[in-house]
Short mmCIF file of C-alpha atoms in Angstrom, two decimals:
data_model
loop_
_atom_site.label_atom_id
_atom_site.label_comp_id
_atom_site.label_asym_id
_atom_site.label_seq_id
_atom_site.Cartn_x
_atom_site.Cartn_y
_atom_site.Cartn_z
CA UNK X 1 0.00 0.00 0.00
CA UNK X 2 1.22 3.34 -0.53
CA UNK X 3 1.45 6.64 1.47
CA UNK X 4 -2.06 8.24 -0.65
CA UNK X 5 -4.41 5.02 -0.53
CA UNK X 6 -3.25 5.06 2.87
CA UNK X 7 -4.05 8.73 3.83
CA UNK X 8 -7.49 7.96 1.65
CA UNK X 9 -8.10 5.12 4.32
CA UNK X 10 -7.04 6.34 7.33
CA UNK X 11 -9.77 8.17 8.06
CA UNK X 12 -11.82 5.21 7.63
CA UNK X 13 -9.33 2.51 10.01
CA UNK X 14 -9.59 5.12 12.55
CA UNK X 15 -13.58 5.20 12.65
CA UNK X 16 -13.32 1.17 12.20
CA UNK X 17 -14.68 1.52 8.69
CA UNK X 18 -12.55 -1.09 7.02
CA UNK X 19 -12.17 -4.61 6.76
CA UNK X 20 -9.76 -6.67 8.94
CA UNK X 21 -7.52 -7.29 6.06
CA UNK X 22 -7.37 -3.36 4.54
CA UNK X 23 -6.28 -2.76 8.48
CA UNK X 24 -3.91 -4.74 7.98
CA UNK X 25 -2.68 -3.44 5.04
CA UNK X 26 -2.61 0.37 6.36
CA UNK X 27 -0.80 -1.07 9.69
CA UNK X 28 1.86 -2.64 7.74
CA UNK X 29 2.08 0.56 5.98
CA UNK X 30 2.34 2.62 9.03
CA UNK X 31 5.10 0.69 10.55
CA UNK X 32 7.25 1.36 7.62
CA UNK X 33 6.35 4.93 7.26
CA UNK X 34 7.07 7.66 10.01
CA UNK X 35 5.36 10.67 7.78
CA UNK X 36 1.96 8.36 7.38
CA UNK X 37 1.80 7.39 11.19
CA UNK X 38 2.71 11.18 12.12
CA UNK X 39 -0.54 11.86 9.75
CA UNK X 40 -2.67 9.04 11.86
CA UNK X 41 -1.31 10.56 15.11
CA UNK X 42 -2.35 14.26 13.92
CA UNK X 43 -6.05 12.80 12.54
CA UNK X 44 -6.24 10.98 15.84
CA UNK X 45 -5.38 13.91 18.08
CA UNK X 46 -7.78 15.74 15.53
CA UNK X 47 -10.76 13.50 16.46
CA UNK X 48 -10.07 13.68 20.01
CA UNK X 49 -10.00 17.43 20.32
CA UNK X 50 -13.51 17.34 18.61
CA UNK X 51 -15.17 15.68 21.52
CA UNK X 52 -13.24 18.08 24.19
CA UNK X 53 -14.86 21.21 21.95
CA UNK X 54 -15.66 24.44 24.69
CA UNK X 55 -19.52 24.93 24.89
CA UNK X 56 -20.34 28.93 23.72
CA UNK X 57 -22.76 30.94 25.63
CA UNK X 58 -25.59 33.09 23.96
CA UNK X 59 -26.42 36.20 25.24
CA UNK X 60 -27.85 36.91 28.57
CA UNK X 61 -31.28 38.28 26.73
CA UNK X 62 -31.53 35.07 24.58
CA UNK X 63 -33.96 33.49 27.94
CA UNK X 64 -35.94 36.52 27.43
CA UNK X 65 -36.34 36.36 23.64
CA UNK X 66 -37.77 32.74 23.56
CA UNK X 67 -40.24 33.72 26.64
CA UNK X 68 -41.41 37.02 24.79
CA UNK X 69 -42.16 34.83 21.54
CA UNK X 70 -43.77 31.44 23.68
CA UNK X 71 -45.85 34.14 25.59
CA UNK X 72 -46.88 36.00 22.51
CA UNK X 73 -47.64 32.68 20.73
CA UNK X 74 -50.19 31.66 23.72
CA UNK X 75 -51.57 34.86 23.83
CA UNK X 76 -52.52 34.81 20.11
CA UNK X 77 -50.63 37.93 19.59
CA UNK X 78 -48.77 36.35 16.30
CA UNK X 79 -50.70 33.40 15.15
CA UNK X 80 -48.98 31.91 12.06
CA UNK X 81 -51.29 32.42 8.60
CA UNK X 82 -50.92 31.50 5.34
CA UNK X 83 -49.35 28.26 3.90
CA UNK X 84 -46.31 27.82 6.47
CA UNK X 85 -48.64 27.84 9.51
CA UNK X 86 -46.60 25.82 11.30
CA UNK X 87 -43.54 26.91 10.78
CA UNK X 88 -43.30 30.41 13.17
CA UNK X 89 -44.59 33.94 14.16
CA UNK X 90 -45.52 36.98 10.97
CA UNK X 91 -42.32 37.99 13.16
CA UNK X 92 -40.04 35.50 11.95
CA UNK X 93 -41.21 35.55 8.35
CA UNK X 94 -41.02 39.07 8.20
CA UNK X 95 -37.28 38.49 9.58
CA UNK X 96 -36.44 35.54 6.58
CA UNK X 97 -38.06 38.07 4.08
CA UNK X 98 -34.93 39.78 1.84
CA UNK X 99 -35.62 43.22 1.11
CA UNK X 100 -33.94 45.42 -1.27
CA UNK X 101 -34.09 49.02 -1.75
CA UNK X 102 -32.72 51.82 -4.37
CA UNK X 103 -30.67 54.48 -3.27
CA UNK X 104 -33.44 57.47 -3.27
CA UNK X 105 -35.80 54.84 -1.33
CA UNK X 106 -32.68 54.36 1.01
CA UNK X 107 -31.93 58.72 1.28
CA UNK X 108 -35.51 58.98 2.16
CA UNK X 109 -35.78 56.62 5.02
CA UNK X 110 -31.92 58.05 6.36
CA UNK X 111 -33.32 61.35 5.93
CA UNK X 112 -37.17 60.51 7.98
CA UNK X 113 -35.16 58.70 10.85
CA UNK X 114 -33.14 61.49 11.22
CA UNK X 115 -36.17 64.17 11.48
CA UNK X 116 -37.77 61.24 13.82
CA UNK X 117 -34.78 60.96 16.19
CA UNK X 118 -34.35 64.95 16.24
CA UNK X 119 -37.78 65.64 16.98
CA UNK X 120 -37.71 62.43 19.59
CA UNK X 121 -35.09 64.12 21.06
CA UNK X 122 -36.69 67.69 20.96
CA UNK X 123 -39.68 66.15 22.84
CA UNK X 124 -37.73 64.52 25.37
CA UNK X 125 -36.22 67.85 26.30
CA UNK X 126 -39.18 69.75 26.08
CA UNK X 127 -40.02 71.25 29.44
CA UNK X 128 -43.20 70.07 31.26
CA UNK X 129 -43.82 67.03 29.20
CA UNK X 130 -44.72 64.43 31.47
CA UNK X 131 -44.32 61.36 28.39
CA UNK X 132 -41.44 60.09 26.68
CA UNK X 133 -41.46 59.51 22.93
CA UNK X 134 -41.12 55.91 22.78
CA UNK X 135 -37.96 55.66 20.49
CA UNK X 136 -37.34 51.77 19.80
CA UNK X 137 -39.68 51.03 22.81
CA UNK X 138 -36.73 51.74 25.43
CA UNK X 139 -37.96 55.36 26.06
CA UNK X 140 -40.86 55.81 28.68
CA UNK X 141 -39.59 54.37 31.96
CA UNK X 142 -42.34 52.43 33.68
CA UNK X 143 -39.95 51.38 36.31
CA UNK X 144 -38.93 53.70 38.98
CA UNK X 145 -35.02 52.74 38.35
CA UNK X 146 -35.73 52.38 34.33
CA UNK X 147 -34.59 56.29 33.91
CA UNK X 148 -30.98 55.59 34.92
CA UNK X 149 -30.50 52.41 33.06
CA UNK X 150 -31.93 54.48 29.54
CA UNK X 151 -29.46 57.11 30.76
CA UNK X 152 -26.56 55.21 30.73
CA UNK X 153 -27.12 53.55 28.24
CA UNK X 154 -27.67 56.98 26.46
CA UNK X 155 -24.41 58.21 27.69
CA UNK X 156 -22.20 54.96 26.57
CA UNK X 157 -23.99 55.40 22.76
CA UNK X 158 -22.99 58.95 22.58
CA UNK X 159 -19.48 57.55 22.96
CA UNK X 160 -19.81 55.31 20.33
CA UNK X 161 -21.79 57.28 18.28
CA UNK X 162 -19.46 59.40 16.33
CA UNK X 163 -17.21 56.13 15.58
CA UNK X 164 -20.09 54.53 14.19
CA UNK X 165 -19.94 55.95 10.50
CA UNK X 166 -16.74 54.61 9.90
CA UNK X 167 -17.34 51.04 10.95
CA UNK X 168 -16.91 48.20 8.74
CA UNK X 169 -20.46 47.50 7.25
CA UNK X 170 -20.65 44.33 8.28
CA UNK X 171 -19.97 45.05 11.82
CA UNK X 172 -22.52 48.07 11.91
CA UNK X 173 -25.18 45.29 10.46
CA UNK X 174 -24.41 42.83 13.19
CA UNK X 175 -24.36 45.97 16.10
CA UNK X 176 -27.68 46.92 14.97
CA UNK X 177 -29.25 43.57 13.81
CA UNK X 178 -28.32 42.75 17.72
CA UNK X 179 -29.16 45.89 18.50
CA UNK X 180 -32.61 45.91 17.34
CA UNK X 181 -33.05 42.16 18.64
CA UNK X 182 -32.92 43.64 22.68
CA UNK X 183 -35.17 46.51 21.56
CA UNK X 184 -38.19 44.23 20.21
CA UNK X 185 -37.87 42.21 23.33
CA UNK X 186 -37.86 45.27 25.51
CA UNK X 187 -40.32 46.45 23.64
CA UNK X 188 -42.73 43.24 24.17
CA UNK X 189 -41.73 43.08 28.03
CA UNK X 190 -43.02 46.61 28.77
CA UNK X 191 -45.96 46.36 26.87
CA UNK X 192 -46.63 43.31 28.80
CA UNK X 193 -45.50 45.53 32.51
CA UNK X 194 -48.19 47.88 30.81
CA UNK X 195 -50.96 45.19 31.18
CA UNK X 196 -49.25 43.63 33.98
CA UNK X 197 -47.24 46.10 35.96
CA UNK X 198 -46.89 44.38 39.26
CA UNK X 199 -45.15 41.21 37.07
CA UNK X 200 -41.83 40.67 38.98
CA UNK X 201 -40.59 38.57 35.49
CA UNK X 202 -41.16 40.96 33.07
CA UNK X 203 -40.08 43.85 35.56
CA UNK X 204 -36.73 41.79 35.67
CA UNK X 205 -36.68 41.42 32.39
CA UNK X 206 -37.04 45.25 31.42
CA UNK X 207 -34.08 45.69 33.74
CA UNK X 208 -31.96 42.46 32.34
CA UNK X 209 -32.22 43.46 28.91
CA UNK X 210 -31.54 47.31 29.28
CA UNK X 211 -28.02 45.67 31.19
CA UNK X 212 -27.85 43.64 27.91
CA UNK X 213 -27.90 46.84 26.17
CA UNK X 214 -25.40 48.83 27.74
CA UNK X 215 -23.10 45.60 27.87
CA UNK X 216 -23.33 45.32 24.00
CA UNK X 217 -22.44 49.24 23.74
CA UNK X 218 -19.11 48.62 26.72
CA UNK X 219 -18.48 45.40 24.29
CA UNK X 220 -18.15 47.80 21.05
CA UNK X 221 -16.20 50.02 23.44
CA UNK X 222 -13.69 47.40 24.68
CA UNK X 223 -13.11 45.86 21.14
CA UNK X 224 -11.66 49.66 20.01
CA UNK X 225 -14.41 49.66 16.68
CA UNK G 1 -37.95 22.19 48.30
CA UNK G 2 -38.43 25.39 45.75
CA UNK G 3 -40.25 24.74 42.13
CA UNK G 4 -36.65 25.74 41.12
CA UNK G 5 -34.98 22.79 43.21
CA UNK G 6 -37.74 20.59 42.21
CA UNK G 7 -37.19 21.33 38.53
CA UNK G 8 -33.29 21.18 38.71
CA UNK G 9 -33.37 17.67 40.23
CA UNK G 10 -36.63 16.43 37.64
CA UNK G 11 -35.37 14.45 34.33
CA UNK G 12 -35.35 15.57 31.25
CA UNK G 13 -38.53 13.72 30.47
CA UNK G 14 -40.26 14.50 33.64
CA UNK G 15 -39.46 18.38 32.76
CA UNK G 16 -40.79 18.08 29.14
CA UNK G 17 -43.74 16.45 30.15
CA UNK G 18 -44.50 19.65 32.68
CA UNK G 19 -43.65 21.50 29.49
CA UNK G 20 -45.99 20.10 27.49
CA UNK G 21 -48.70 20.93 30.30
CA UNK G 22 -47.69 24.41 29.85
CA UNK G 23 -44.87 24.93 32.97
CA UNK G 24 -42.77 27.37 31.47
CA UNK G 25 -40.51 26.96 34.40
CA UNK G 26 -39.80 23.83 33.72
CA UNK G 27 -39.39 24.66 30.33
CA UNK G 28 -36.72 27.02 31.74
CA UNK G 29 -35.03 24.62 33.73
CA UNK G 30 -34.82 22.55 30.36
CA UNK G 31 -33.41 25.70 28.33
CA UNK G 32 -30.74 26.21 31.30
CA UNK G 33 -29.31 22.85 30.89
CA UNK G 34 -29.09 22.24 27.09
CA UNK G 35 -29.19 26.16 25.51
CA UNK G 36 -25.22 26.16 25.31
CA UNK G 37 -24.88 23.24 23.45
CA UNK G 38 -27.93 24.05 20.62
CA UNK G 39 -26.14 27.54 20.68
CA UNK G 40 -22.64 26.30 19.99
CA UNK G 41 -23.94 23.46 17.64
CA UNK G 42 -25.92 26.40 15.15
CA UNK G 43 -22.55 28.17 15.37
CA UNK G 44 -20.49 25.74 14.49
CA UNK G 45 -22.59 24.80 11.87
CA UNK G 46 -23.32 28.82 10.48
CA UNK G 47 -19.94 29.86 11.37
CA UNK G 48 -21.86 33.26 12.42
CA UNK G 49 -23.03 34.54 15.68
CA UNK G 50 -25.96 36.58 15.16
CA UNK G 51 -27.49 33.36 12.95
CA UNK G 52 -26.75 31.23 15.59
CA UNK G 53 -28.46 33.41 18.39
CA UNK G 54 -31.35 33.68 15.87
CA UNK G 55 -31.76 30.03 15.34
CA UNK G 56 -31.23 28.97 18.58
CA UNK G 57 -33.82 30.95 19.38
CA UNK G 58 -35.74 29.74 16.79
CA UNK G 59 -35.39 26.44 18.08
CA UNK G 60 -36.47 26.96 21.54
CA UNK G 61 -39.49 28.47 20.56
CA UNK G 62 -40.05 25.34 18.14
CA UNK G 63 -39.07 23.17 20.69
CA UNK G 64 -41.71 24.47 23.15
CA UNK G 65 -44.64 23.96 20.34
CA UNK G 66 -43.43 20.97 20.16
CA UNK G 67 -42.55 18.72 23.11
CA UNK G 68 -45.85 17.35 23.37
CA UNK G 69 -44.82 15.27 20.82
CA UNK G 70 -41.65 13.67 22.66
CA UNK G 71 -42.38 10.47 23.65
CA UNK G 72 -39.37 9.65 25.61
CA UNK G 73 -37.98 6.46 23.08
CA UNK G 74 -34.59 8.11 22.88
CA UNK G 75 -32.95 10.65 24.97
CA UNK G 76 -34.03 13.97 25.05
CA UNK G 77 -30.75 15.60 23.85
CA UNK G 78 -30.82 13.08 20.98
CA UNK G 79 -34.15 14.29 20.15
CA UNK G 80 -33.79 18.09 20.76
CA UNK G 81 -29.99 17.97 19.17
CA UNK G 82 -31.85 16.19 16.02
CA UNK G 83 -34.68 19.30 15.67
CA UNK G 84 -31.79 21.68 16.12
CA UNK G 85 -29.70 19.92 13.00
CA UNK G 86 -32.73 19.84 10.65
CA UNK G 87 -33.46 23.58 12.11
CA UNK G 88 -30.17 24.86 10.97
CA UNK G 89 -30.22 22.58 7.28
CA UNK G 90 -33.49 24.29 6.55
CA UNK G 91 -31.88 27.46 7.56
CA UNK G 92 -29.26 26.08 4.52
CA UNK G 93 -32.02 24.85 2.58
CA UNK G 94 -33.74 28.72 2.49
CA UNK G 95 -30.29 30.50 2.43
CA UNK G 96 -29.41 28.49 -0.64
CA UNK G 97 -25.95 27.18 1.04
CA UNK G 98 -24.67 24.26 -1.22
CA UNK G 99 -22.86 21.46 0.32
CA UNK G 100 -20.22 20.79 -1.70
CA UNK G 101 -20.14 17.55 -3.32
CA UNK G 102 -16.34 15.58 -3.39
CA UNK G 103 -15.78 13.17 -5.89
CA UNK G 104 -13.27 9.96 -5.22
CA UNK G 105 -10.19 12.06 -6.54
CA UNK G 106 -11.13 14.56 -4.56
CA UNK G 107 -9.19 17.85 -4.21
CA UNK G 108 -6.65 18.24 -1.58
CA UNK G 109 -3.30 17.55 -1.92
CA UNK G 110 -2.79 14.46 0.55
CA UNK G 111 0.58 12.99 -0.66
CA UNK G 112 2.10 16.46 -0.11
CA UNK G 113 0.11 17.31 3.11
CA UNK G 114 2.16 13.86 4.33
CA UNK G 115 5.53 14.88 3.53
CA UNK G 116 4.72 18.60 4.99
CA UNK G 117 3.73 16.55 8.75
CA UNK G 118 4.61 18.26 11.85
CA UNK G 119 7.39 15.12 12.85
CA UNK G 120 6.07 12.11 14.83
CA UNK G 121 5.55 13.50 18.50
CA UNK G 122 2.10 14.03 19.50
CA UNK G 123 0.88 17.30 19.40
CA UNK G 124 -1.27 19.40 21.35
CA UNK G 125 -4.70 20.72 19.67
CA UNK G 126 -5.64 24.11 21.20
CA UNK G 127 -9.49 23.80 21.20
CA UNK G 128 -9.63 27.69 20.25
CA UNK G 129 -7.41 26.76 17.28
CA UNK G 130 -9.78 24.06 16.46
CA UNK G 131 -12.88 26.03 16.44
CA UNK G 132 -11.57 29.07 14.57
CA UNK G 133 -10.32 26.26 11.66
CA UNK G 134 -14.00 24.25 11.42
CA UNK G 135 -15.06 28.04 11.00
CA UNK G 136 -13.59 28.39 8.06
CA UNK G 137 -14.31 25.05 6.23
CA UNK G 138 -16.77 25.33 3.58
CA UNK G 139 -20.23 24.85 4.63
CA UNK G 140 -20.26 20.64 3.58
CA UNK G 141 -17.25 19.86 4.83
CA UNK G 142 -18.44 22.05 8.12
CA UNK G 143 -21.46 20.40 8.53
CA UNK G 144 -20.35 16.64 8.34
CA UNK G 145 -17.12 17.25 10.45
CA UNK G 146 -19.57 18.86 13.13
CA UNK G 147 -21.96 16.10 13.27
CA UNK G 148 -19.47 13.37 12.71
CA UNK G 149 -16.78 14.21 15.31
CA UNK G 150 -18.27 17.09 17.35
CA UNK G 151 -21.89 15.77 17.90
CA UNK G 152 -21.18 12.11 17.49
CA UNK G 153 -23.90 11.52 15.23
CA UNK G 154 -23.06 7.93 13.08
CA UNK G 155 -22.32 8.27 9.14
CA UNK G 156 -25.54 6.72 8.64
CA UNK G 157 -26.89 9.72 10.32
CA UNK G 158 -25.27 12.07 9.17
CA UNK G 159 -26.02 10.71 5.27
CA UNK G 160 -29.85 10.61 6.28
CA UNK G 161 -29.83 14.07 7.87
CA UNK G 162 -27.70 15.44 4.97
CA UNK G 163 -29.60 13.90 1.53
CA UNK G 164 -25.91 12.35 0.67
CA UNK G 165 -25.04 8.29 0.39
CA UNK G 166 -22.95 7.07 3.01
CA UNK G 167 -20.20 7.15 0.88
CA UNK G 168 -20.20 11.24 0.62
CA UNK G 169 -20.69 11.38 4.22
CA UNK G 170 -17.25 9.55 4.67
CA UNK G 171 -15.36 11.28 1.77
CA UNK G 172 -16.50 14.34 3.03
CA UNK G 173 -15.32 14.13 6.71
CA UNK G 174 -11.63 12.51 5.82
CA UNK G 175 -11.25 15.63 3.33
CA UNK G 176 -12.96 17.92 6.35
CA UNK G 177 -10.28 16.40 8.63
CA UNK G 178 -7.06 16.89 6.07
CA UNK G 179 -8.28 20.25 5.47
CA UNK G 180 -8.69 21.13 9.53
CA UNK G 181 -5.01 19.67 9.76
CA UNK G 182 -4.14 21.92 7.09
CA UNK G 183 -5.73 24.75 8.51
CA UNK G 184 -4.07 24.10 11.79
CA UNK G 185 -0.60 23.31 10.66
CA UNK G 186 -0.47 26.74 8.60
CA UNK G 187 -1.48 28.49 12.34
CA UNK G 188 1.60 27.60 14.04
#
């Protein structure tokens, strides 16, 4: 046998895919050949270090995500329609769906979210208005520590803010995909605290995933983008 | 004894049978003990974060309409670790990711990958290393290394979960392992 049927079976003897006599012929190989058994060694290490892999952690919010959704499900906030009934919420269609869009549709929306987001901000500083504008349901505090959390949170963004623009697209995509993520969950735990608001899990909740927040915005800040 | 201590000492089975009754603590406990692995099974197989925290989730929330329907015949990770890998193929299957087909011949360089070997000693795999490499494997050779050696699924398995003969499964794991080596040997 030589070294490349050998290095084609290897894979194989190791799993105990072959027959007794093709082991036989890759072990009489091996003993002859010190660069195919340093190849079964490395293959063999290889397989080992598959089974030792670490576990990875998703993010402290992720709990409050898959709540949100089973919650909204029994509640019959998102029932399924059309064909794929079964297969999840409008929510997670809508989230499959591709969209595309041409450069004046694209100026338009930069140029509404900015007049939103200035007159949001306008509002907020208006004197004697008792409400918030809700701006990506995190602005109306309906906890008595909410304020704070939305306020440091604020403060870390502004930090980040002016670095944003010259992110690699990619990594401004992923920010705000994840981003975006916390924000519909907040948003579905305080509308449920508005129904609800003496529900210690949701109220927990609000706070976890305003931490999750700010922790994503000290993340950006750690990682120098 | 706290619902909490109850539910942390409860099987698997007993906890998706609450479940199924609605107990979304005990759906909780079940999401404490097995989230990391679904989570670091998508990424492995996606080789991106934010589609892994997306179909993770995505699984939980199918796995809650669902576990009325586990019977108990084979383990419960078996089961849920099965709905995550047909999860994430659909996920392929919508995305239009091809898994690459190899032929016999296939296309890396073995004979010279031998002579280019790291000497006979044993060497240390750093895990991190490992991960980072399976990363960047294309998405075929990806998934049937992951299932294969990572998840411990059999080939048989792994060609049924797949669409691909037996045959493919194999061919495609010893060219996912040369390549990994490859990968590895060009990081130190």
């Amino acid at each position: 046998m030589e070294c490349r049927a050998t290095a084609r079976s290897l894979s194989d003897y190791l799993d105990g895919w072959i027959s007794a006599d093709e082991a036989r012929s890759v072990e009489a190989h091996l003993t002859g050949c010190p660069a195919c058994r340093s190849l079964k060694m490395e293959l063999t290490e290889l397989k080992n270090a598959a089974r030792e892999l670490p576990l990875h952690t998703p993010s402290k919010a992720m709990w409050a995500r898959i709540i949100n959704e089973i919650e909204a499900d029994r509640s019959g906030q998102w029932q399924p329609v059309g064909e794929d009934a079964g297969e999840g919420t409008w929510w997670e269609k809508f989230k499959s769906r591709r969209f595309s869009f041409s450069l004046p549709q694209l100026a338009g929306a930069g140029a509404l979210a900015v007049a939103v987001a200035v007159f949001g901000y306008s509002s907020l500083d208006s004197p004697g208005q008792t409400g918030r504008l809700n701006l990506a349901g995190a602005r109306t505090a309906v906890l008595p520590d909410e304020d704070q959390l939305i306020r440091e949170f604020d403060r870390r963004m502004a930090a980040i803010n002016a670095r944003k623009a010259s992110w690699d697209p990619q990594m401004r995509a992923d920010f705000e995909s994840q981003m975006n993520r916390i924000d519909q969950s907040l948003s579905k735990c305080r509308q449920m605290l508005n129904e609800k608001p003496d529900d210690k899990v949701h109220q927990e909740m609000v706070r976890s995933l305003h931490k999750e927040k700010i922790q994503l915005v000290n993340d950006v800040e750690r990682l120098k983008w | 004894m706290t619902a909490k201590a109850i539910n942390n000492a409860a099987s698997d089975h007993e906890l998706a049978k609450a479940a199924a009754q609605g107990d979304t603590e005990a759906f909780e406990t079940l999401y404490e003990r097995h989230h990391r692995r679904v989570y670091s099974l998508c990424l492995r197989m996606v080789a991106n974060a934010t589609e892994a925290e997306d179909l993770t989730q995505e699984v939980f929330v199918q796995l809650f309409r669902k576990i009325g329907s586990f019977r108990g015949e084979s383990a419960f990770t078996t089961w849920l670790h099965r709905m995550t890998v047909n999860h994430v193929l659909m996920h392929f299957r919508k995305r239009g990711v091809r898994l690459e087909k190899t032929t016999e011949e296939g296309e890396i360089g073995e004979l010279q990958d031998i002579v280019q070997s790291s000497g006979e000693r044993p060497r240390f795999i750093d895990r991190i290393a490992l991960d980072k490499a399976i990363s960047e494997l294309p998405p075929g050779y990806r998934s049937v290394f992951v299932l294969h050696d990572v998840e411990g699924f059999e080939h048989e398995e792994v060609a049924d979960m797949l669409g691909v003969s037996v045959g493919t499964s194999k061919s495609q794991l010893h060219k996912a392992r040369m390549r990994l080596r490859d990968l590895l040997n060009k990081k130190i």
